[in-house]
Coordinates of C-alpha atoms in Angstrom, one line a residue:
X11 CA 8.9 9.1 -2.3
X12 CA 9.7 9.0 -6.0
X13 CA 12.6 6.6 -5.4
X14 CA 10.1 4.3 -3.3
X15 CA 7.7 4.5 -6.3
X16 CA 10.4 3.7 -8.8
X17 CA 11.5 0.7 -6.6
X18 CA 7.8 -0.6 -6.4
X19 CA 7.6 -0.2 -10.1
X20 CA 10.7 -2.2 -10.9
X21 CA 9.5 -5.0 -8.5
X22 CA 6.2 -5.2 -10.3
X23 CA 8.0 -5.3 -13.6
X24 CA 10.1 -8.2 -12.5
X25 CA 6.8 -10.2 -12.0
X26 CA 5.7 -9.6 -15.6
X27 CA 6.4 -12.2 -18.2
X28 CA 9.0 -11.4 -20.6
X29 CA 7.5 -10.5 -24.0
X30 CA 9.0 -9.6 -27.4
X31 CA 8.3 -6.1 -28.1
X32 CA 6.9 -5.4 -31.6
X33 CA 7.8 -2.7 -34.2
X34 CA 5.4 -0.3 -35.9
X35 CA 3.9 0.6 -32.6
X36 CA 1.2 2.9 -34.0
X37 CA -1.9 2.1 -36.0
X38 CA -2.9 4.1 -39.0
X39 CA -5.8 5.6 -37.2
X40 CA -3.4 7.3 -34.8
X41 CA -2.0 9.5 -37.6
X42 CA -5.4 10.7 -38.2
X43 CA -6.0 12.1 -34.8
X44 CA -6.4 15.8 -34.8
X45 CA -3.6 16.2 -32.1
X46 CA -1.2 14.3 -34.4
X47 CA -2.3 16.2 -37.5
X48 CA -1.6 19.6 -35.6
X49 CA 2.0 18.4 -34.9
X50 CA 2.5 17.2 -38.5
X51 CA 1.4 20.3 -39.9
X52 CA 3.7 22.5 -37.8
X53 CA 6.7 20.2 -38.5
X54 CA 6.0 20.1 -42.1
X55 CA 5.8 23.9 -42.2
X56 CA 9.2 24.2 -40.4
X57 CA 11.3 21.4 -41.7
X58 CA 14.6 22.9 -40.5
X59 CA 13.7 21.8 -36.9
X60 CA 13.8 18.2 -37.8
X61 CA 16.7 18.6 -40.2
X62 CA 19.0 19.9 -37.3
X63 CA 18.1 17.2 -35.0
X64 CA 18.6 14.6 -37.7
X65 CA 22.0 16.0 -38.4
X66 CA 22.9 15.8 -34.7
X67 CA 21.6 12.4 -34.5
X68 CA 23.9 10.9 -37.2
X69 CA 26.8 10.5 -34.7
X70 CA 24.6 8.4 -32.4
X71 CA 22.4 6.1 -34.6
X72 CA 25.2 3.6 -35.2
X73 CA 25.3 3.2 -31.4
X74 CA 21.7 3.4 -30.6
X75 CA 20.1 1.2 -33.3
X76 CA 21.8 -2.0 -32.3
X77 CA 20.7 -1.3 -28.6
X78 CA 17.1 -1.1 -29.7
X79 CA 17.5 -4.3 -31.8
X80 CA 19.0 -6.1 -28.9
X81 CA 16.1 -5.2 -26.7
X82 CA 13.6 -5.9 -29.4
X83 CA 12.3 -2.2 -29.1
X84 CA 10.8 -0.4 -32.1
X85 CA 13.5 1.4 -34.1
X86 CA 11.4 4.5 -34.1
X87 CA 12.1 5.2 -30.5
X88 CA 15.6 6.3 -31.7
X89 CA 13.7 9.6 -32.5
X90 CA 12.5 10.3 -28.9
X91 CA 15.6 12.4 -28.1
X92 CA 14.3 14.7 -30.9
X93 CA 11.4 15.6 -28.7
X94 CA 13.4 15.4 -25.4
X95 CA 16.5 17.3 -26.4
X96 CA 16.7 18.0 -30.0
X97 CA 19.5 15.5 -30.1
X98 CA 21.8 17.9 -28.0
X99 CA 23.7 15.7 -25.7
X100 CA 24.5 18.5 -23.4
X101 CA 20.8 19.8 -23.1
X102 CA 19.9 20.7 -19.6
X103 CA 16.5 21.9 -18.7
X104 CA 15.7 24.5 -16.1
X105 CA 14.1 21.9 -13.7
X106 CA 17.2 19.6 -13.7
X107 CA 16.5 17.2 -16.5
X108 CA 19.7 16.5 -18.5
X109 CA 21.2 14.8 -21.3
X110 CA 19.9 13.4 -24.6
X111 CA 17.1 11.6 -22.7
X112 CA 16.4 14.3 -20.1
X113 CA 16.9 12.2 -17.0
X114 CA 16.0 13.7 -13.6
X115 CA 18.6 12.8 -11.0
X116 CA 16.7 10.5 -9.0
X117 CA 15.5 8.5 -11.9
X118 CA 18.9 8.4 -13.4
X119 CA 20.3 6.9 -10.4
X120 CA 17.6 4.5 -10.0
X121 CA 18.5 3.1 -13.4
X122 CA 22.2 2.7 -12.4
X123 CA 23.7 6.0 -13.8
X124 CA 26.5 7.6 -11.9
X125 CA 26.0 11.1 -10.6
X126 CA 28.4 12.6 -8.3
X127 CA 31.0 15.6 -8.1
X128 CA 33.2 14.1 -10.7
X129 CA 30.8 12.4 -13.2
X130 CA 27.2 12.9 -14.3
X131 CA 26.1 9.9 -16.1
X132 CA 23.2 11.5 -17.8
X133 CA 25.7 13.1 -20.1
X134 CA 27.3 9.7 -20.8
X135 CA 25.1 9.3 -23.9
X136 CA 25.4 5.6 -24.5
X137 CA 25.0 4.8 -20.8
X138 CA 22.0 7.0 -20.5
X139 CA 20.6 5.7 -23.6
X140 CA 20.8 2.1 -22.2
X141 CA 18.9 3.3 -19.1
X142 CA 16.4 5.1 -21.1
X143 CA 15.7 2.0 -23.1
X144 CA 15.3 -0.2 -20.0
X145 CA 12.8 2.3 -18.6
X146 CA 11.0 2.3 -21.9
X147 CA 10.8 -1.5 -22.1
X148 CA 9.7 -1.7 -18.5
X149 CA 6.8 0.8 -19.2
X150 CA 5.8 -1.0 -22.3
X151 CA 5.4 -4.2 -20.5
X152 CA 3.8 -2.5 -17.4
X153 CA 1.1 -1.0 -19.6
X154 CA 0.4 -4.3 -21.4
X155 CA 1.9 -3.3 -24.7
X156 CA 0.3 0.0 -25.1
X157 CA 2.9 2.4 -26.5
X158 CA 0.9 5.5 -26.1
X159 CA 0.4 4.9 -22.4
X160 CA 4.2 3.9 -22.2
X161 CA 5.2 7.2 -23.7
X162 CA 2.8 9.1 -21.6
X163 CA 4.4 7.5 -18.6
X164 CA 8.0 8.4 -19.8
X165 CA 7.0 12.0 -19.9
X166 CA 4.6 12.1 -16.8
X167 CA 5.5 9.0 -14.7
X168 CA 4.0 5.8 -14.6
X169 CA 2.3 6.5 -11.3
X170 CA 0.4 9.6 -12.7
X171 CA -0.7 7.6 -15.8
X172 CA -2.0 4.7 -13.7
X173 CA -4.0 7.1 -11.5
X174 CA -5.5 8.7 -14.6
X175 CA -6.6 5.3 -15.8
X176 CA -8.1 4.3 -12.4
X177 CA -9.9 7.8 -12.2
X178 CA -11.3 7.8 -15.6
X179 CA -12.1 4.0 -16.0
X180 CA -10.4 3.9 -19.6
X181 CA -7.1 2.9 -21.0
X182 CA -7.5 5.1 -24.0
X183 CA -4.7 7.6 -23.9
X184 CA -6.7 10.1 -25.8
X185 CA -9.4 10.1 -23.2
X186 CA -7.2 10.3 -20.0
X187 CA -7.1 13.3 -17.8
X188 CA -3.4 13.9 -18.1
X189 CA -1.4 17.1 -17.9
X190 CA -1.4 19.3 -21.0
X191 CA 2.3 18.8 -21.6
X192 CA 1.9 15.1 -21.7
X193 CA -1.2 15.2 -23.9
X194 CA 1.0 17.0 -26.4
X195 CA 4.2 15.3 -25.9
X196 CA 2.9 11.9 -27.1
X197 CA 1.4 13.2 -30.4
X198 CA 4.5 15.2 -31.0
X199 CA 6.6 12.3 -30.9
X200 CA 4.2 10.3 -33.1
X201 CA 4.5 13.1 -35.8
X202 CA 8.4 13.2 -35.4
X203 CA 8.9 9.5 -35.9
X204 CA 6.5 9.5 -38.8
X205 CA 8.3 12.3 -40.7
X206 CA 11.8 11.0 -39.9
X207 CA 10.6 7.4 -40.9
X208 CA 12.4 4.3 -40.3
X209 CA 15.9 5.2 -39.1
X210 CA 19.2 4.2 -40.8
X211 CA 22.7 5.2 -40.5
X212 CA 24.4 7.4 -43.3
X213 CA 27.9 7.1 -42.0
X214 CA 29.8 5.2 -39.3
X215 CA 30.1 6.9 -36.0
X216 CA 33.4 8.7 -35.3
X217 CA 33.2 7.6 -31.6
X218 CA 34.3 4.4 -30.0
X219 CA 33.0 3.5 -26.5
X220 CA 35.5 2.2 -23.8
X221 CA 34.4 0.6 -20.6
X222 CA 36.7 1.9 -17.9
X223 CA 37.0 0.6 -14.6
X224 CA 37.5 3.1 -11.8
X225 CA 39.1 4.7 -9.9
X226 CA 41.4 6.2 -12.3
X227 CA 42.8 9.8 -12.6
X228 CA 42.0 11.6 -15.9
X229 CA 45.5 12.1 -17.0
X230 CA 46.2 8.3 -16.6
X231 CA 43.0 7.6 -18.4
X232 CA 44.1 9.9 -21.4
X233 CA 47.5 8.2 -21.4
X234 CA 45.8 4.7 -21.5
X235 CA 43.5 5.6 -24.3
X236 CA 46.4 7.5 -26.2
X237 CA 44.4 10.9 -26.5
X238 CA 44.7 14.3 -24.9
X239 CA 42.8 15.2 -21.8
X240 CA 41.1 17.9 -23.7
X241 CA 39.7 15.5 -26.3
X242 CA 38.4 13.2 -23.5
X243 CA 36.6 16.2 -22.0
X244 CA 35.3 17.4 -25.5
X245 CA 33.5 14.1 -26.2
X246 CA 32.6 13.3 -22.7
X247 CA 30.3 15.9 -21.1
X248 CA 29.9 13.6 -18.1
X249 CA 33.3 14.3 -16.8
X250 CA 33.3 17.3 -14.5
X251 CA 36.7 16.7 -12.5
X252 CA 40.1 15.4 -12.8
X253 CA 39.4 12.0 -11.3
X254 CA 36.8 9.2 -11.7
X255 CA 36.8 7.9 -8.0
X256 CA 34.1 5.3 -7.8
X257 CA 35.2 1.5 -8.1
X258 CA 32.9 0.9 -10.8
X259 CA 32.6 0.9 -14.7
X260 CA 32.4 4.2 -16.7
X261 CA 31.4 4.7 -20.3
X262 CA 34.1 6.8 -22.0
X263 CA 34.0 7.8 -25.7
X264 CA 37.0 8.5 -27.9
X265 CA 36.9 10.0 -31.5
X266 CA 38.6 8.1 -34.3
X267 CA 41.7 9.6 -35.9
X268 CA 41.1 12.6 -38.0
X269 CA 37.8 13.4 -36.1
X270 CA 39.2 15.3 -33.2
X271 CA 36.8 18.2 -33.8
X272 CA 33.2 17.3 -33.1
X273 CA 30.4 17.9 -35.4
X274 CA 29.3 21.4 -34.6
X275 CA 25.5 20.2 -34.3
X276 CA 26.4 18.0 -31.3
X277 CA 26.5 20.4 -28.4
X278 CA 28.1 19.2 -25.4
X279 CA 27.8 22.2 -23.2
X280 CA 24.6 22.2 -21.2
X281 CA 21.8 24.4 -22.9
X282 CA 18.4 25.3 -21.4
X283 CA 15.9 23.9 -24.1
X284 CA 12.6 24.6 -22.4
X285 CA 10.5 27.7 -21.9
X286 CA 8.8 27.0 -18.4
X287 CA 9.2 24.6 -15.5
X288 CA 7.4 21.3 -15.6
X289 CA 7.2 20.3 -12.0
X290 CA 6.5 16.7 -11.2
X291 CA 7.9 15.0 -14.2
X292 CA 9.6 11.7 -13.3
X293 CA 12.2 11.7 -16.1
X294 CA 11.6 14.4 -18.8
X295 CA 11.1 18.1 -18.7
X296 CA 10.1 18.3 -22.3
X297 CA 6.5 18.9 -21.2
X298 CA 7.3 22.5 -20.5
X299 CA 8.1 22.9 -24.3
X300 CA 4.3 23.0 -24.6
X301 CA 2.6 26.0 -22.9
X302 CA -1.0 25.1 -22.0
X303 CA -3.7 26.9 -23.7
X304 CA -1.5 28.5 -26.4
X305 CA -0.5 27.7 -29.9
X306 CA 2.5 25.6 -30.4
X307 CA 5.6 27.7 -30.4
X308 CA 3.4 31.0 -30.1
X309 CA 6.6 32.9 -29.5
X310 CA 9.7 30.9 -30.7
X311 CA 10.7 27.4 -30.7
X312 CA 13.3 26.3 -28.0
X313 CA 17.0 26.6 -28.7
X314 CA 18.0 23.7 -31.0
X315 CA 14.5 23.4 -32.8

């Protein structure tokens, strides 16, 4: 049913006229909302949470910012993985969402990511980023340029947001009958991107992407790229076996000379980030980070924050 819904959504999207996506997605009034002020107050009180995520992001910003510019998407969206995964590329939630952008398997495959016994494209950070940006762009156009609705749909699913609009008779995100985790997810991102501000790269990325055509054995791939097999696996958490069997293109990362050891902040091994299941989310399990009816992080922040 979810795959059918995604197919219908994509067909509808193809009928929408192509429009340039504008930067600066939020008005000044949005930052004065009490929901956003609550998130800002928490993050300003605990700056180390954002500092750790910002440090992890450094490897990826030189790759992700050009992708956003190419798609005419707001550069601030590069901070969405801070909310999704605290910029931990190996993040895995208890409900099965995985990677920097926390894709569920069905959604990932719908947007062209490989998931099989040998390779999980949700952990292929650059491929997953392209898929996430495609989805965000579609959502933005589907909801007539309203980034609040698009972000809510990224978390809860476009179908759920569309039903909430129909039920309530309003397109005002703040008035929609959405799940509690979604109503907190959106203001959290607004607060995060405001505090981290316009993104920029401090240093070049040590990683180079190679587009590799399968099928190919991992040993053959390592010889072709001139790196040890261990290094390939170190930087490519998507690789699960010794062979890439599909006759299609794979995104493989290789570190520059002298950068064999990964930044210790970039965690490749899967880590559960969230405190409770969040059933029904199309693409993201981050909603479970916010337990309804309780103070934010009433016990402890998730690992990585």
